PDB file of C-alpha atoms in Angstrom:
ATOM      1  CA  UNK A 506      11.283 -12.531  52.130  1.00  0.00           C
ATOM      2  CA  UNK A 507      10.987 -16.159  53.048  1.00  0.00           C
ATOM      3  CA  UNK A 508       7.966 -17.441  54.978  1.00  0.00           C
ATOM      4  CA  UNK A 509       7.337 -20.507  57.124  1.00  0.00           C
ATOM      5  CA  UNK A 510       4.430 -22.024  58.965  1.00  0.00           C
ATOM      6  CA  UNK A 511       4.133 -21.813  62.782  1.00  0.00           C
ATOM      7  CA  UNK A 512       3.655 -25.322  64.083  1.00  0.00           C
ATOM      8  CA  UNK A 513       0.527 -26.950  62.775  1.00  0.00           C
ATOM      9  CA  UNK A 514      -1.441 -23.719  62.699  1.00  0.00           C
ATOM     10  CA  UNK A 515      -1.140 -23.211  58.860  1.00  0.00           C
ATOM     11  CA  UNK A 516      -0.263 -19.592  59.564  1.00  0.00           C
ATOM     12  CA  UNK A 517       2.581 -18.323  57.317  1.00  0.00           C
ATOM     13  CA  UNK A 518       4.939 -15.804  58.936  1.00  0.00           C
ATOM     14  CA  UNK A 519       7.992 -14.057  57.616  1.00  0.00           C
ATOM     15  CA  UNK A 520      11.335 -15.377  58.747  1.00  0.00           C
ATOM     16  CA  UNK A 521      11.813 -12.024  60.542  1.00  0.00           C
ATOM     17  CA  UNK A 522       9.432 -10.831  63.263  1.00  0.00           C
ATOM     18  CA  UNK A 523       9.566  -7.065  63.988  1.00  0.00           C
ATOM     19  CA  UNK A 524       9.392  -6.117  67.652  1.00  0.00           C
ATOM     20  CA  UNK A 525       7.616  -2.879  68.496  1.00  0.00           C
ATOM     21  CA  UNK A 526       9.210  -2.225  71.941  1.00  0.00           C
ATOM     22  CA  UNK A 527      10.483   1.146  70.786  1.00  0.00           C
ATOM     23  CA  UNK A 528       7.050   2.299  69.425  1.00  0.00           C
ATOM     24  CA  UNK A 529       5.926   5.290  71.428  1.00  0.00           C
ATOM     25  CA  UNK A 530       9.140   5.326  73.454  1.00  0.00           C
ATOM     26  CA  UNK A 531      12.466   5.730  71.707  1.00  0.00           C
ATOM     27  CA  UNK A 532      10.571   6.074  68.385  1.00  0.00           C
ATOM     28  CA  UNK A 533       7.707   8.624  68.180  1.00  0.00           C
ATOM     29  CA  UNK A 534       4.556   7.825  66.229  1.00  0.00           C
ATOM     30  CA  UNK A 535       5.935   9.125  62.951  1.00  0.00           C
ATOM     31  CA  UNK A 536       9.200   7.235  63.205  1.00  0.00           C
ATOM     32  CA  UNK A 537       7.333   4.055  64.327  1.00  0.00           C
ATOM     33  CA  UNK A 538       5.004   4.300  61.310  1.00  0.00           C
ATOM     34  CA  UNK A 539       8.040   4.717  59.035  1.00  0.00           C
ATOM     35  CA  UNK A 540       9.662   1.627  60.508  1.00  0.00           C
ATOM     36  CA  UNK A 541       6.398  -0.355  60.036  1.00  0.00           C
ATOM     37  CA  UNK A 542       6.182   0.746  56.421  1.00  0.00           C
ATOM     38  CA  UNK A 543       9.812  -0.260  55.792  1.00  0.00           C
ATOM     39  CA  UNK A 544       9.071  -3.722  57.281  1.00  0.00           C
ATOM     40  CA  UNK A 545       6.009  -4.150  55.156  1.00  0.00           C
ATOM     41  CA  UNK A 546       7.868  -3.047  52.024  1.00  0.00           C
ATOM     42  CA  UNK A 547      10.445  -5.745  52.702  1.00  0.00           C
ATOM     43  CA  UNK A 548       7.767  -8.434  53.151  1.00  0.00           C
ATOM     44  CA  UNK A 549       7.627  -8.702  56.949  1.00  0.00           C
ATOM     45  CA  UNK A 550       4.117  -9.784  58.063  1.00  0.00           C
ATOM     46  CA  UNK A 551       5.021 -10.860  61.618  1.00  0.00           C
ATOM     47  CA  UNK A 552       4.892  -8.200  64.495  1.00  0.00           C
ATOM     48  CA  UNK A 553       5.482  -8.510  68.141  1.00  0.00           C
ATOM     49  CA  UNK A 554       4.121  -6.248  70.823  1.00  0.00           C
ATOM     50  CA  UNK A 555       3.157  -6.226  74.456  1.00  0.00           C
ATOM     51  CA  UNK A 556       0.813  -4.263  76.684  1.00  0.00           C
ATOM     52  CA  UNK A 557       3.757  -3.072  78.742  1.00  0.00           C
ATOM     53  CA  UNK A 558       5.683  -1.501  75.830  1.00  0.00           C
ATOM     54  CA  UNK A 559       5.594   2.211  76.396  1.00  0.00           C
ATOM     55  CA  UNK A 560       2.648   1.803  78.699  1.00  0.00           C
ATOM     56  CA  UNK A 561       0.386   0.515  75.970  1.00  0.00           C
ATOM     57  CA  UNK A 562       1.320   3.188  73.456  1.00  0.00           C
ATOM     58  CA  UNK A 563       3.243   0.725  71.230  1.00  0.00           C
ATOM     59  CA  UNK A 564      -0.035  -1.187  70.716  1.00  0.00           C
ATOM     60  CA  UNK A 565      -1.923   1.948  69.920  1.00  0.00           C
ATOM     61  CA  UNK A 566       0.616   2.941  67.238  1.00  0.00           C
ATOM     62  CA  UNK A 567       0.764  -0.605  65.844  1.00  0.00           C
ATOM     63  CA  UNK A 568      -3.052  -0.622  65.745  1.00  0.00           C
ATOM     64  CA  UNK A 569      -2.955   2.527  63.523  1.00  0.00           C
ATOM     65  CA  UNK A 570      -0.295   0.980  61.303  1.00  0.00           C
ATOM     66  CA  UNK A 571      -2.167  -2.226  60.644  1.00  0.00           C
ATOM     67  CA  UNK A 572      -5.616  -0.663  60.022  1.00  0.00           C
ATOM     68  CA  UNK A 573      -5.407  -1.006  56.241  1.00  0.00           C
ATOM     69  CA  UNK A 574      -3.659  -4.388  56.173  1.00  0.00           C
ATOM     70  CA  UNK A 575      -4.809  -6.297  59.206  1.00  0.00           C
ATOM     71  CA  UNK A 576      -5.610  -9.452  57.346  1.00  0.00           C
ATOM     72  CA  UNK A 577      -2.099  -9.570  56.025  1.00  0.00           C
ATOM     73  CA  UNK A 578      -0.563  -9.215  59.519  1.00  0.00           C
ATOM     74  CA  UNK A 579       0.317 -11.804  62.183  1.00  0.00           C
ATOM     75  CA  UNK A 580       0.393 -10.320  65.700  1.00  0.00           C
ATOM     76  CA  UNK A 581       1.906 -11.558  68.879  1.00  0.00           C
ATOM     77  CA  UNK A 582       1.491 -10.086  72.348  1.00  0.00           C
ATOM     78  CA  UNK A 583       2.226 -11.155  75.906  1.00  0.00           C
ATOM     79  CA  UNK A 584       0.621 -11.315  79.318  1.00  0.00           C
ATOM     80  CA  UNK A 585       2.049 -11.435  82.867  1.00  0.00           C
ATOM     81  CA  UNK A 586       4.002  -8.215  83.508  1.00  0.00           C
ATOM     82  CA  UNK A 587       2.565  -5.276  85.539  1.00  0.00           C
ATOM     83  CA  UNK A 588       0.297  -2.916  83.599  1.00  0.00           C
ATOM     84  CA  UNK A 589      -0.620  -0.726  86.620  1.00  0.00           C
ATOM     85  CA  UNK A 590      -0.073  -0.180  90.315  1.00  0.00           C
ATOM     86  CA  UNK A 591      -2.825  -2.448  91.517  1.00  0.00           C
ATOM     87  CA  UNK A 592      -2.259  -5.852  93.092  1.00  0.00           C
ATOM     88  CA  UNK A 593      -4.284  -7.541  90.354  1.00  0.00           C
ATOM     89  CA  UNK A 594      -2.542  -5.690  87.523  1.00  0.00           C
ATOM     90  CA  UNK A 595      -0.027  -8.406  86.862  1.00  0.00           C
ATOM     91  CA  UNK A 596       0.379 -12.124  86.779  1.00  0.00           C
ATOM     92  CA  UNK A 597      -1.728 -14.908  85.289  1.00  0.00           C
ATOM     93  CA  UNK A 598      -4.934 -14.598  87.233  1.00  0.00           C
ATOM     94  CA  UNK A 599      -8.179 -14.939  85.166  1.00  0.00           C
ATOM     95  CA  UNK A 600      -8.914 -11.290  85.992  1.00  0.00           C
ATOM     96  CA  UNK A 601      -5.543  -9.972  84.768  1.00  0.00           C
ATOM     97  CA  UNK A 602      -5.591 -12.095  81.617  1.00  0.00           C
ATOM     98  CA  UNK A 603      -9.112 -11.023  80.705  1.00  0.00           C
ATOM     99  CA  UNK A 604      -8.296  -7.330  81.252  1.00  0.00           C
ATOM    100  CA  UNK A 605      -5.024  -7.532  79.465  1.00  0.00           C
ATOM    101  CA  UNK A 606      -6.456  -9.294  76.401  1.00  0.00           C
ATOM    102  CA  UNK A 607      -9.399  -6.850  76.197  1.00  0.00           C
ATOM    103  CA  UNK A 608      -7.201  -3.780  76.597  1.00  0.00           C
ATOM    104  CA  UNK A 609      -4.674  -5.060  73.970  1.00  0.00           C
ATOM    105  CA  UNK A 610      -7.506  -5.780  71.468  1.00  0.00           C
ATOM    106  CA  UNK A 611      -8.891  -2.304  71.979  1.00  0.00           C
ATOM    107  CA  UNK A 612      -5.513  -0.573  71.663  1.00  0.00           C
ATOM    108  CA  UNK A 613      -4.653  -2.678  68.557  1.00  0.00           C
ATOM    109  CA  UNK A 614      -8.153  -2.049  67.086  1.00  0.00           C
ATOM    110  CA  UNK A 615      -8.504  -5.636  66.126  1.00  0.00           C
ATOM    111  CA  UNK A 616     -10.584  -8.707  67.021  1.00  0.00           C
ATOM    112  CA  UNK A 617      -7.736 -11.127  67.356  1.00  0.00           C
ATOM    113  CA  UNK A 618      -4.131 -11.738  68.477  1.00  0.00           C
ATOM    114  CA  UNK A 619      -2.726 -14.743  66.613  1.00  0.00           C
ATOM    115  CA  UNK A 620      -0.181 -15.685  69.266  1.00  0.00           C
ATOM    116  CA  UNK A 621      -0.475 -14.673  72.930  1.00  0.00           C
ATOM    117  CA  UNK A 622       2.727 -15.465  74.956  1.00  0.00           C
ATOM    118  CA  UNK A 623       2.952 -16.485  78.588  1.00  0.00           C
ATOM    119  CA  UNK A 624       6.430 -16.873  80.127  1.00  0.00           C
ATOM    120  CA  UNK A 625       6.905 -20.566  80.939  1.00  0.00           C
ATOM    121  CA  UNK A 626       8.634 -19.910  84.213  1.00  0.00           C
ATOM    122  CA  UNK A 627       5.440 -18.494  85.692  1.00  0.00           C
ATOM    123  CA  UNK A 628       3.143 -21.317  84.472  1.00  0.00           C
ATOM    124  CA  UNK A 629       3.240 -23.587  87.544  1.00  0.00           C
ATOM    125  CA  UNK A 630      -0.129 -22.339  88.789  1.00  0.00           C
ATOM    126  CA  UNK A 631      -1.658 -21.328  85.463  1.00  0.00           C
ATOM    127  CA  UNK A 632      -4.677 -23.087  84.019  1.00  0.00           C
ATOM    128  CA  UNK A 633      -5.195 -21.379  80.737  1.00  0.00           C
ATOM    129  CA  UNK A 634      -8.481 -22.877  79.515  1.00  0.00           C
ATOM    130  CA  UNK A 635     -10.687 -21.292  82.208  1.00  0.00           C
ATOM    131  CA  UNK A 636      -9.017 -17.943  81.732  1.00  0.00           C
ATOM    132  CA  UNK A 637      -9.002 -17.907  77.917  1.00  0.00           C
ATOM    133  CA  UNK A 638     -12.308 -19.681  77.576  1.00  0.00           C
ATOM    134  CA  UNK A 639     -14.325 -16.471  77.020  1.00  0.00           C
ATOM    135  CA  UNK A 640     -12.513 -16.018  73.702  1.00  0.00           C
ATOM    136  CA  UNK A 641     -12.457 -18.588  70.952  1.00  0.00           C
ATOM    137  CA  UNK A 642      -9.456 -20.704  71.395  1.00  0.00           C
ATOM    138  CA  UNK A 643      -8.569 -22.613  68.347  1.00  0.00           C
ATOM    139  CA  UNK A 644      -7.000 -25.357  70.377  1.00  0.00           C
ATOM    140  CA  UNK A 645      -3.541 -24.344  69.163  1.00  0.00           C
ATOM    141  CA  UNK A 646      -1.099 -24.306  71.985  1.00  0.00           C
ATOM    142  CA  UNK A 647       2.698 -24.428  71.828  1.00  0.00           C
ATOM    143  CA  UNK A 648       5.353 -24.617  74.429  1.00  0.00           C
ATOM    144  CA  UNK A 649       9.058 -24.296  74.295  1.00  0.00           C
ATOM    145  CA  UNK A 650      11.633 -23.617  77.080  1.00  0.00           C
ATOM    146  CA  UNK A 651      10.746 -19.996  77.402  1.00  0.00           C
ATOM    147  CA  UNK A 652       7.086 -19.437  76.436  1.00  0.00           C
ATOM    148  CA  UNK A 653       3.672 -21.062  76.461  1.00  0.00           C
ATOM    149  CA  UNK A 654       1.607 -19.785  73.517  1.00  0.00           C
ATOM    150  CA  UNK A 655      -2.089 -19.676  72.956  1.00  0.00           C
ATOM    151  CA  UNK A 656      -4.040 -18.330  70.007  1.00  0.00           C
ATOM    152  CA  UNK A 657      -7.115 -16.209  70.858  1.00  0.00           C
ATOM    153  CA  UNK A 658      -9.783 -14.323  68.928  1.00  0.00           C
ATOM    154  CA  UNK A 659     -12.973 -12.559  69.924  1.00  0.00           C
TER     155      UNK A 659
END
């Protein structure tokens, strides 16, 4: 497997990133864990998830998978999309971001998410520093035509 750094972070990621959208949905826990093991055996260290994948179950399964190798794994997740029926269960409000990050960290059984994606098209009223300020923000931000990315840890 080949690896490259992400921007100026110094973080090395595999050229392939494995998306876990099927974890807990099309793929049951056993199949998901088998896919994770195959990825790790081939050198993949970069895994993408989201709180909306299978209603959070994808993060729970991924959390179980990374328990023994967390320091070797680079995680991404996302915020914005609805996670419940409530009016504040979506979007980029401080409240939703705080709840989304805390819930993702709990489900993933980790203290950090290396890259946290925000869809760029929804950024017009988003001021990330006040919302993310309760976590350590390493000052690493990236933006391309589709996503604004922040790095957070507890």
